[in-house]
XYZ file of C-alpha atoms in Angstrom:
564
model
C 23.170 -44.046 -18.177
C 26.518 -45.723 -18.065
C 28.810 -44.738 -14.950
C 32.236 -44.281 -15.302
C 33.378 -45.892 -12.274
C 31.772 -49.570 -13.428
C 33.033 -49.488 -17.354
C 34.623 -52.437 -17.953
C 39.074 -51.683 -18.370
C 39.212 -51.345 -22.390
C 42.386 -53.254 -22.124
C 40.855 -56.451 -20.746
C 37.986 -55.780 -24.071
C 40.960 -56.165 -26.997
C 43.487 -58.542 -28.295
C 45.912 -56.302 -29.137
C 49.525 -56.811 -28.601
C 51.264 -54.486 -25.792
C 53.189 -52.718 -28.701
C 50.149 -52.052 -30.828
C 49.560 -48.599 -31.370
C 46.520 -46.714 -31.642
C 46.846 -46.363 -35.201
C 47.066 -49.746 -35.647
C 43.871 -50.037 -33.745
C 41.557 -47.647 -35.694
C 42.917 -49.043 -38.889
C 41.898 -52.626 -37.892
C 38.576 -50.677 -37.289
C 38.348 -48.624 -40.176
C 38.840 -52.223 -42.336
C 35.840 -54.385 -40.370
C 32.892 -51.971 -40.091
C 31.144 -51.567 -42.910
C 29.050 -48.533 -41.088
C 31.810 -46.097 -41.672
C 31.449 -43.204 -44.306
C 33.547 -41.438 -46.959
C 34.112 -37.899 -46.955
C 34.421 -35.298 -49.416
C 38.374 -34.751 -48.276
C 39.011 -38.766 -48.860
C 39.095 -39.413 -45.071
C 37.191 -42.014 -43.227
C 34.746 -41.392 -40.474
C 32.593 -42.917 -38.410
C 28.664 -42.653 -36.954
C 28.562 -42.821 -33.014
C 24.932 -43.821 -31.408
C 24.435 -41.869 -28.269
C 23.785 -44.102 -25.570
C 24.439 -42.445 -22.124
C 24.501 -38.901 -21.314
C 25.940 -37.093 -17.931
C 26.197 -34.042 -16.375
C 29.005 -33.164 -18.227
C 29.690 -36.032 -20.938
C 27.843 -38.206 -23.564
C 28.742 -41.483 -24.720
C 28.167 -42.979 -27.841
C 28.690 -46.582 -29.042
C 31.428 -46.046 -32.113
C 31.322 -50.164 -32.805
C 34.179 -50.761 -30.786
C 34.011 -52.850 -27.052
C 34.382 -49.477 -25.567
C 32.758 -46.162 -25.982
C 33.169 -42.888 -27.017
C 33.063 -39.836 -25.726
C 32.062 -36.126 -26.145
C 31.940 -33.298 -23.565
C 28.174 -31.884 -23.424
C 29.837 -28.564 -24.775
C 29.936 -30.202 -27.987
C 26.289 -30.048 -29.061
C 25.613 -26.804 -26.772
C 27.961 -24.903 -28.718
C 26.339 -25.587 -31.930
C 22.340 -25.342 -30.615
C 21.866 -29.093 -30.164
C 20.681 -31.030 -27.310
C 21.708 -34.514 -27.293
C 19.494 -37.361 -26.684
C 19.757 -40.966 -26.531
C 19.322 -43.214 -29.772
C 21.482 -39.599 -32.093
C 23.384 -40.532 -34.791
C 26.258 -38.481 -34.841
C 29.101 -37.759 -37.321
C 32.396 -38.582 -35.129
C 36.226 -39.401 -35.288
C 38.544 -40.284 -32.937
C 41.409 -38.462 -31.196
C 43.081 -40.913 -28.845
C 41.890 -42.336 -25.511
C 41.651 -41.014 -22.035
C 43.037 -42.188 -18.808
C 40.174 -44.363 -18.085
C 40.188 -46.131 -21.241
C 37.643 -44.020 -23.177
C 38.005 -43.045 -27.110
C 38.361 -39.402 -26.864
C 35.964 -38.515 -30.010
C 35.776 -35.194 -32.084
C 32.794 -33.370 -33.961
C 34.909 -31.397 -36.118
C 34.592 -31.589 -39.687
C 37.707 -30.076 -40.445
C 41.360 -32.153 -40.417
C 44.304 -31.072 -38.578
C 47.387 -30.204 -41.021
C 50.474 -33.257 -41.010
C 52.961 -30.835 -42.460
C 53.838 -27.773 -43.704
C 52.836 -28.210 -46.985
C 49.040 -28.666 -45.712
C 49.023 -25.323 -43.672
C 49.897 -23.579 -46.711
C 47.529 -25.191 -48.393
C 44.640 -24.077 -45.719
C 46.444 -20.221 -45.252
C 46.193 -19.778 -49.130
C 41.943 -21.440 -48.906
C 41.526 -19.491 -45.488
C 40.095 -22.970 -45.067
C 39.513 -24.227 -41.285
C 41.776 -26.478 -39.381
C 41.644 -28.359 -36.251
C 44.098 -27.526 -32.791
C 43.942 -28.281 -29.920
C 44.884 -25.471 -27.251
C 47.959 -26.281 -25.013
C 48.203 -23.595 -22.554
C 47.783 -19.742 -21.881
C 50.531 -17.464 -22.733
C 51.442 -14.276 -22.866
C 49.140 -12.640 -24.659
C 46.764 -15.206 -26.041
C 46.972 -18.840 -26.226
C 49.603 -21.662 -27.246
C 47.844 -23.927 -30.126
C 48.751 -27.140 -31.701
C 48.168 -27.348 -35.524
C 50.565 -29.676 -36.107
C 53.185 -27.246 -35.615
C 52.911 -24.834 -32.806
C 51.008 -21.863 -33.272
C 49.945 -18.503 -31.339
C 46.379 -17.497 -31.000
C 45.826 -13.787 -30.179
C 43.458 -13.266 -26.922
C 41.819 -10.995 -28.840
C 41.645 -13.835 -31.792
C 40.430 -16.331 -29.038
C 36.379 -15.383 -29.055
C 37.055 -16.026 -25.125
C 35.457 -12.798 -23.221
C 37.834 -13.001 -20.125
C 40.576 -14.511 -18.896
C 38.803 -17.357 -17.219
C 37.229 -18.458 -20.749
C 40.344 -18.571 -21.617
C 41.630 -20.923 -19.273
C 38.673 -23.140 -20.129
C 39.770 -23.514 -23.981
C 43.284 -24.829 -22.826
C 42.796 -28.818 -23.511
C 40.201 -28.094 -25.821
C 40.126 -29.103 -29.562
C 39.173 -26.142 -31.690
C 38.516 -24.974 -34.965
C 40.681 -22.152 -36.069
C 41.878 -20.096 -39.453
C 45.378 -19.291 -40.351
C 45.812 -15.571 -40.748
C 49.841 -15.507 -40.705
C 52.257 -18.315 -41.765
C 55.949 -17.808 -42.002
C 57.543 -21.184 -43.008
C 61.044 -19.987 -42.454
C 60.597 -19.001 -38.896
C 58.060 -21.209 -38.499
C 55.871 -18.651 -37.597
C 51.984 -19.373 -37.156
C 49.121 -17.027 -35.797
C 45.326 -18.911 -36.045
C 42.244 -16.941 -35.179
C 39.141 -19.321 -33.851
C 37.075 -16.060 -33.124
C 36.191 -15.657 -36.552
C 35.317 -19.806 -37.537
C 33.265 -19.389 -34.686
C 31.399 -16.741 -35.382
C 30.774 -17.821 -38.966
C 29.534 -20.933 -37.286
C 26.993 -18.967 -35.306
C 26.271 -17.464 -38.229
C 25.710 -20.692 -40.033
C 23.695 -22.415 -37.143
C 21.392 -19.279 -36.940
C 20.618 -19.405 -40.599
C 19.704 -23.293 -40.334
C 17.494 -22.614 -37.099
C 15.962 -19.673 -38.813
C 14.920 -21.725 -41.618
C 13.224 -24.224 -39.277
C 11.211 -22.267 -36.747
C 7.746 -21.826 -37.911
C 4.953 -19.680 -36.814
C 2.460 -21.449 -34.153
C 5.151 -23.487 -32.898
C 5.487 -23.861 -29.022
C 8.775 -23.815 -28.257
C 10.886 -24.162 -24.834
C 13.775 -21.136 -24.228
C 15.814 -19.468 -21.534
C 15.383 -15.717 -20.959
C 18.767 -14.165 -21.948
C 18.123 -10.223 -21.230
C 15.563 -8.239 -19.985
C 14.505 -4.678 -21.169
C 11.352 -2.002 -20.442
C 9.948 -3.084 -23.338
C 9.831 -6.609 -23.790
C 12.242 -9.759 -22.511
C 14.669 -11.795 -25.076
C 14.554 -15.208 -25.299
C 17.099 -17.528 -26.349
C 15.329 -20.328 -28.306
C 17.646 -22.756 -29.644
C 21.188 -20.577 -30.621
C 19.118 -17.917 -31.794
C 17.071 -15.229 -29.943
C 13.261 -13.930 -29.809
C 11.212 -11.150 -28.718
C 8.775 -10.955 -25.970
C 7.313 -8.107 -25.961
C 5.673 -7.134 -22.591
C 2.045 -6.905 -24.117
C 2.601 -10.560 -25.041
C 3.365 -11.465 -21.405
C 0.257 -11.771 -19.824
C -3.420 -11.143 -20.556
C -2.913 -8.965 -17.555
C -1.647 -5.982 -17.740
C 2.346 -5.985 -16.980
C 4.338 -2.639 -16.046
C 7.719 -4.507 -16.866
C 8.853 -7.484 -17.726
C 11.176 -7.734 -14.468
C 8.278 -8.068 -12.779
C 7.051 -11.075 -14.468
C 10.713 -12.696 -15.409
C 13.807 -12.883 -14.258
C 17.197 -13.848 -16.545
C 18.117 -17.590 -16.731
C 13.673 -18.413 -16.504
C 13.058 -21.853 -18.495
C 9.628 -20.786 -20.357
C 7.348 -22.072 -22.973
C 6.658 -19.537 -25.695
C 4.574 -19.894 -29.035
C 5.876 -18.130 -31.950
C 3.936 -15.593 -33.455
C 6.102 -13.922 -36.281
C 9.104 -14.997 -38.332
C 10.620 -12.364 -40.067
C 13.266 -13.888 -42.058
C 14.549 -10.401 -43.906
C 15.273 -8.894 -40.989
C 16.003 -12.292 -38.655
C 13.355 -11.419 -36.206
C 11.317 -13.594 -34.368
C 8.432 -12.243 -31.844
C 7.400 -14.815 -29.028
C 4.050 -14.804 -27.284
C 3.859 -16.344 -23.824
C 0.083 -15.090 -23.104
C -0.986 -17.080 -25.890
C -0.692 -20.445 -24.262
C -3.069 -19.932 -22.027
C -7.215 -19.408 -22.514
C -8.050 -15.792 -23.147
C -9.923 -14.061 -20.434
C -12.684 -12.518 -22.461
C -14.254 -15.493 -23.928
C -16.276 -15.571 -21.070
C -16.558 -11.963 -19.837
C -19.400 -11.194 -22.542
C -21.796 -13.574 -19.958
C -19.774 -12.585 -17.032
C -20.294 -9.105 -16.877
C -23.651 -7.447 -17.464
C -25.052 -3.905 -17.754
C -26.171 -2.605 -14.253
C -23.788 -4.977 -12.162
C -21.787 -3.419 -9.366
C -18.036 -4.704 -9.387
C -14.560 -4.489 -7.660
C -11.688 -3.797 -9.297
C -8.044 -1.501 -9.705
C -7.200 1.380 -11.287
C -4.231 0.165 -13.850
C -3.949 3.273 -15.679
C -4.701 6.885 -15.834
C -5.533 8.303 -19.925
C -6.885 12.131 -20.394
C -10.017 10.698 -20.963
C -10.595 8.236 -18.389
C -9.074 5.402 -15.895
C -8.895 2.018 -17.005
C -9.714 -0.403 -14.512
C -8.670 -3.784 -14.162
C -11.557 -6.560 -13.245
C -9.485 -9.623 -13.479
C -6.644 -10.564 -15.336
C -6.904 -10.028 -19.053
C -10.459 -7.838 -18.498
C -10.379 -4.489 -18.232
C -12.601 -1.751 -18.469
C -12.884 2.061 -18.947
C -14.565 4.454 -16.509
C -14.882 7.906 -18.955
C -13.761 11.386 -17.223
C -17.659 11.904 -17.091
C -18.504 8.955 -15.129
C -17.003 9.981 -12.520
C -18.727 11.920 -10.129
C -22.401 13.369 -9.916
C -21.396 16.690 -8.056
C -18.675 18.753 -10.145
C -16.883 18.383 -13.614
C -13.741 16.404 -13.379
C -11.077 18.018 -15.716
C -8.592 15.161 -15.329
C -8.908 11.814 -13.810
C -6.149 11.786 -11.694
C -7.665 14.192 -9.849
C -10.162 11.341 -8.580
C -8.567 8.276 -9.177
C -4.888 7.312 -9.720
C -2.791 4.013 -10.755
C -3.174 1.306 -7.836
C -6.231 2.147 -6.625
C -8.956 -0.180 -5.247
C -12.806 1.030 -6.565
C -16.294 -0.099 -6.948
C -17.684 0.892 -10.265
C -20.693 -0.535 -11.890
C -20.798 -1.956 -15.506
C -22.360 0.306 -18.079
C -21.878 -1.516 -21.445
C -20.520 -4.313 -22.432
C -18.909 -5.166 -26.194
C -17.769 -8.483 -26.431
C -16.610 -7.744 -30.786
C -14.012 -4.770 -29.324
C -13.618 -6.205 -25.800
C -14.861 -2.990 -24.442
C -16.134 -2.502 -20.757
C -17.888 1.076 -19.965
C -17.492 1.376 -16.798
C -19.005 4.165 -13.908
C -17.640 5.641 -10.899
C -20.049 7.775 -9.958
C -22.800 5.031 -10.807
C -21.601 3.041 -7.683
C -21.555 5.799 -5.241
C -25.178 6.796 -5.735
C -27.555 8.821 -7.940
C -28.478 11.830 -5.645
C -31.458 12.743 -7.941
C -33.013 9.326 -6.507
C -33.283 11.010 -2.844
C -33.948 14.354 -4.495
C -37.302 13.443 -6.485
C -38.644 12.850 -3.048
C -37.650 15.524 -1.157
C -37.495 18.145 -3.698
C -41.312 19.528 -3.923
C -42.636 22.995 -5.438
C -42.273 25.551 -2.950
C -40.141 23.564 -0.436
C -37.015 26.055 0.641
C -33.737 24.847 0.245
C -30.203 26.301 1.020
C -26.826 26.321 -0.231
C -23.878 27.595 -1.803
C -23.406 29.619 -5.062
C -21.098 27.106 -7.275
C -20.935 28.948 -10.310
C -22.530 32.327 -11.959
C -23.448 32.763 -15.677
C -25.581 36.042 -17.391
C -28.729 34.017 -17.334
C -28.618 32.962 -13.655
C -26.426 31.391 -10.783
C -26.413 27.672 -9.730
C -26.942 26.780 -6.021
C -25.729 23.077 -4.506
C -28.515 22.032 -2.426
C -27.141 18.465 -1.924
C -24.112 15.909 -3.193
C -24.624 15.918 -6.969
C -28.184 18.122 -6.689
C -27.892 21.919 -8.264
C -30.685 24.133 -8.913
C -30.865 27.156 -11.251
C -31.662 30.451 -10.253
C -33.046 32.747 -13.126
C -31.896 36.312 -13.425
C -35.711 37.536 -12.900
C -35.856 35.276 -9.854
C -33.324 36.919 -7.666
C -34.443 40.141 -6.733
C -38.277 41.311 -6.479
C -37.149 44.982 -5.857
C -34.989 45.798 -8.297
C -34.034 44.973 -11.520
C -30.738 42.400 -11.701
C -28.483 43.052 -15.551
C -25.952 40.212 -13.983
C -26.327 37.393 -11.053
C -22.850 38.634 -9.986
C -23.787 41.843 -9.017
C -25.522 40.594 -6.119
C -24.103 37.362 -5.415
C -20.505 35.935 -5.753
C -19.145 32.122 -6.269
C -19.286 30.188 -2.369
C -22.078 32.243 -1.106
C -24.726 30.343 0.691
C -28.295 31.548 0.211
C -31.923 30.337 0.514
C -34.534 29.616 -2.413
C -38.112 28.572 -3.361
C -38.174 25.451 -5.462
C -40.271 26.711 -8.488
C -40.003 23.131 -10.551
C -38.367 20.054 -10.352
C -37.707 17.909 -13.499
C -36.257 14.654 -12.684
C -36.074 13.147 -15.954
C -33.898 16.130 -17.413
C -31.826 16.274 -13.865
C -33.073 20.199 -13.646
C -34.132 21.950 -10.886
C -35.656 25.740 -11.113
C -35.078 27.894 -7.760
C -36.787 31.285 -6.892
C -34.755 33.378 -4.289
C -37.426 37.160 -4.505
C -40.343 34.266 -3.731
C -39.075 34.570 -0.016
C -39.447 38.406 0.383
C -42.610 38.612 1.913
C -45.407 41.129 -0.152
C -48.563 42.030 0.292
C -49.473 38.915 -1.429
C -48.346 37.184 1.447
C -49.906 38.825 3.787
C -53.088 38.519 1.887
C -53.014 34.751 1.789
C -52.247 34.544 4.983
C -55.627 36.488 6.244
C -57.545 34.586 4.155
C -58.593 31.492 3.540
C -60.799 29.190 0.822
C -64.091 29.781 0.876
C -64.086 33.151 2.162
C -66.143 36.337 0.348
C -64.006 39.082 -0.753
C -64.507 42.614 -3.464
C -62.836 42.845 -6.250
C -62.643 44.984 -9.374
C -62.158 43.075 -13.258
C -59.198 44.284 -14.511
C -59.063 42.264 -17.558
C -61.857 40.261 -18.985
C -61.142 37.686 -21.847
C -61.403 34.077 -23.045
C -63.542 32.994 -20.299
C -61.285 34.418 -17.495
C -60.962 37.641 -15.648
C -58.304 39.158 -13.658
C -59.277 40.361 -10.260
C -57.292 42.944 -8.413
C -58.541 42.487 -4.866
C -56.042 44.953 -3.491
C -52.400 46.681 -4.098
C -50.169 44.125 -5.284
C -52.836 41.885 -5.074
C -54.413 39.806 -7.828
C -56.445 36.757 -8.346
C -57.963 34.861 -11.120
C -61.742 33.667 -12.023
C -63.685 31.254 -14.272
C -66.510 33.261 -15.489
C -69.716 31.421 -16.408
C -70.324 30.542 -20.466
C -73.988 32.030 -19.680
C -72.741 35.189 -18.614
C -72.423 38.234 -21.087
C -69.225 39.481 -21.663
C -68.816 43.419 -22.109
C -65.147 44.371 -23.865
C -64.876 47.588 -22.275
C -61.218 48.494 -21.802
C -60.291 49.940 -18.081
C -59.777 53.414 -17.789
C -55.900 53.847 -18.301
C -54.136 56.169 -15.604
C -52.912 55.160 -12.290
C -55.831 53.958 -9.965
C -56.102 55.647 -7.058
C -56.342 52.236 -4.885
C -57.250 53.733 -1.617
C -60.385 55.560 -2.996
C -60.890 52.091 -4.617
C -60.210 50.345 -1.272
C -63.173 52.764 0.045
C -65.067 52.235 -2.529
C -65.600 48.694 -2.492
C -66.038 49.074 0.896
C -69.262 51.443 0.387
C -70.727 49.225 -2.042
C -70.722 45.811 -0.993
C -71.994 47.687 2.995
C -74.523 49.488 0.839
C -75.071 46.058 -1.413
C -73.953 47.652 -4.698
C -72.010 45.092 -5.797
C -73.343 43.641 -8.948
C -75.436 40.588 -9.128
C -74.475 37.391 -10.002
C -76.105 37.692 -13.180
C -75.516 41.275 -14.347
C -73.355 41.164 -17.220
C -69.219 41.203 -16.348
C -66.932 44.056 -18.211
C -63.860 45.261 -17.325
C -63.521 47.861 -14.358
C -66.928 46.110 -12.664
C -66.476 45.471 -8.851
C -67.902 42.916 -8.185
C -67.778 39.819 -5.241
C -66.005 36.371 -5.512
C -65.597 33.734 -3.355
C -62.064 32.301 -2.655
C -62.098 28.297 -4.401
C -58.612 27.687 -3.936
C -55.371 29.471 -2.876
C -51.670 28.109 -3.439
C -49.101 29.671 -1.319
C -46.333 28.315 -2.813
C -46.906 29.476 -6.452
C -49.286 32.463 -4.562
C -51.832 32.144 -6.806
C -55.377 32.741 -5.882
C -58.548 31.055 -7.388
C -62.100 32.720 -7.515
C -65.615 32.255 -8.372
C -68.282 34.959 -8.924
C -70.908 35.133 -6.082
């Protein structure tokens, strides 16, 4: 890079006489290098290599001992970046203190008289100035003749822009010319714009989708971050940010970021381009398929809350959904939030995975425990459990007898005294009350409860004064199919296995109320007087007859006999 301080004096590099001008010098130049161009206006110009480029200035070897010069602005302004080796379009202005040809990009001339500003007012044609100083109201510009440029006219946005142009050559328009009091107004808003026009219509043309391309955020919004990407700008939208999942994009970016970006759309109708900055970088799921598997416990956080469900994020990129009725074992969620909310840290373990949809099912309640596990073995037929009334339908009322664990309490099971139309008229929602398993289904997650199976009866007290094995009288209330029913006092029944051999009499009992005390005494008499009939006399209904006790179940109170 060259360095200003060590350039060799550009008056020790010529020959020229001390009265040469520089006219005289770029026409000597303009005659002996055959590199130089003609342009479409008849004028020469000439091709300047860049060789050296600085902070603020570029040099570039014109063919002469010393080099030219351009400010940086002069590429930035038009969406260029200069590098070394450019062959640029140039011609030359004058020379600077240090001996330097001042060079200009513009491809527009700067009017010698009168005659040629008419010429360019009546073509609205471009010209060239060069701005001399800020005045009241706008700016002081030479043309060849001086000329007033509105501040409005300027395309400076404050008054410090402004102060920058003065110095500056510029391209402008003539938009009032009064030769007779050599009166000129030039606007250089307008040229420029239609440059920025111009420029965004060329780098339009050459952006193309798939391209990774390096820009500088410009703006920031809620839904995505701009990107300026050459002199023209792109979209980032915030779903394109990250494979993680991004609230804002001001928590990601900030303005003035130097990013690589991959285009993903050009629409060049409507002069949109959208950017993708999550797409330079591998996408999370192409592994998660072996990753994650079905039954695995995980970690992860709560990103968002939907009516149906919380989605949770596992790493960044992967997330999965825990539905509203994975949630908990114990009571119906209506809403997720009122479990789990945005930010949250959880355990959860993986239910399904689909690698085609990039789909994680994912449950809450899973990872806390499946209370019917503990349940199966604890929960036996006739153990006696206790808890509160959660909920009361027509057909029954549901009792919590552990996290997650409800049993059902038939209608016909609550009351042995009376008869029950509705659970609620003897219970109410938060009661806490004692039951009688009756079954347990783990498979179907059902559990039947009896709460009239804990009144004691005289069944009760039967089975408790007797035991198997033991000889008791009884009278066949029912004989049929092999089996008889045995009422072996009030309230009391039992049930025996009769003997193929054995001849069956249908006789129906006698209807009408038995009196069961004379019965009582009865049986008493006969099996003291040995009455009772034999073993092998023939069974009907109404015989008394004695049984032995095989088997006896308190919990279902059911007794089991055998004639004797």
């Amino acid at each position: 890079m060259l360095d200003r301080d060590h350039s060799v004096d550009p008056e020790s590099q010529t020959t020229n006489e001390p009265g040469e001008s520089f006219g005289d010098i770029l026409s000597q130049y303009e005659q002996s290098h055959s590199h130089r161009t003609e342009t479409d206006e008849g004028r020469k110009a000439l091709e300047g290599t860049v060789v050296a480029i600085t902070g603020e200035s570029v040099f570039l070897d014109i063919g002469f001992k010393t080099e030219g010069i351009l400010p940086v602005s002069a590429f930035t302004a038009v969406g260029e970046t200069p590098k070394r080796g450019d062959k640029v379009p140039v011609s030359i202005k004058g020379r600077d203190q240090e001996g330097y040809y001042e060079l200009s990009r513009l491809k527009v001339e700067r009017p010698k008289d009168w005659s040629s500003l008419e010429r360019a007012f009546a073509d609205k044609a471009p010209i060239a100035g060069t701005v001399t100083a800020v005045v009241k109201g706008g700016l002081s510009v030479d043309v060849g003749v001086r000329a007033f440029m509105p501040a409005s006219r300027s395309g400076a946005r404050d008054a410090a822009e402004m102060e920058k142009l003065v110095g500056q050559e510029i391209r402008c328009r003539v938009i009032k010319l009064d030769t007779a009091d050599e009166d000129v107004v030039v606007d250089r808003r307008a040229v420029v714009e239609e440059e920025e026009r111009a420029t965004k219509e060329k780098r339009y043309s050459t952006i193309k989708e798939g391209e990774t391309l390096q820009g500088t955020v410009r703006s920031l919004t809620d839904y995505g971050a701009f990107v300026d990407i050459g002199g023209i700008d792109g979209l980032l939208r915030v779903a394109d940010i990250s494979w993680s999942h991004v609230n804002k994009p001001a928590d990601v970016l900030k303005v003035g970021d130097r990013i690589d970006v991959r285009v993903l759309k050009v629409d060049l109708e409507k002069k949109r381009i959208s950017l993708g900055l999550k797409q330079l970088l591998p996408h999370p799921w192409d592994l998660a398929g072996e990753k994650y598997q079905a039954g695995q416990r995980v970690h992860g956080t709560v990103t968002r809350v939907a009516d149906f469900g919380a989605f949770v994020e596992l790493e960044k990129g992967v997330e999965g959904l825990i539905h509203l009725s994975e949630m908990s074992w114990s009571k119906k969620v209506r809403k997720p939030s009122d479990v789990v909310k945005p930010g949250d840290a959880v355990d959860v373990v993986v239910l399904g995975v689909n690698t085609a949809d990039r789909r994680i099912s994912l449950g809450l309640k899973q990872a806390l425990g499946d209370p019917w596990v503990d349940a199966a073995g604890k929960l036996t037929v006739g153990a006696v459990v206790e808890g509160p009334v959660t909920s009361i339908q027509k057909f029954g009322a549901f009792v919590q007898i552990a996290e997650g664990v409800e049993g059902m309490v038939h209608v016909g099971d609550i009351s042995a005294e009376k008869r029950i139309n509705h659970p609620q008229d003897v219970l109410k929602v938060g009661e806490v009350v004692k039951a009688q398993v009756l079954e347990v289904d783990t498979a179907k997650r059902r559990l039947r409860l009896g709460m009239k199976q804990l009144v004691p009866t005289s069944l009760d007290e039967y089975i408790a004064e007797h035991k198997a094995g033991d000889v008791v009288t009884g009278r066949m209330t029912d004989v049929s199919g092999g089996r008889a029913k045995v009422e072996l006092g009030e309230g009391v029944h039992g049930s025996c296995k009769l003997d193929p051999e054995s001849k069956e009499e249908a006789e129906k009992p006698s209807e009408g109320r038995v009196d069961l005390s004379a019965l009582t005494s009865k049986l008493q008499a006969r099996w003291k007087g040995g009455e009772a009939g034999g073993k092998n006399e023939a069974v009907r209904s109404g015989q008394i007859r004695s049984f032995r006790i095989t088997k006896m179940d308190p919990a279902t109170k059911r007794i089991e006999l055998e004639l004797v």
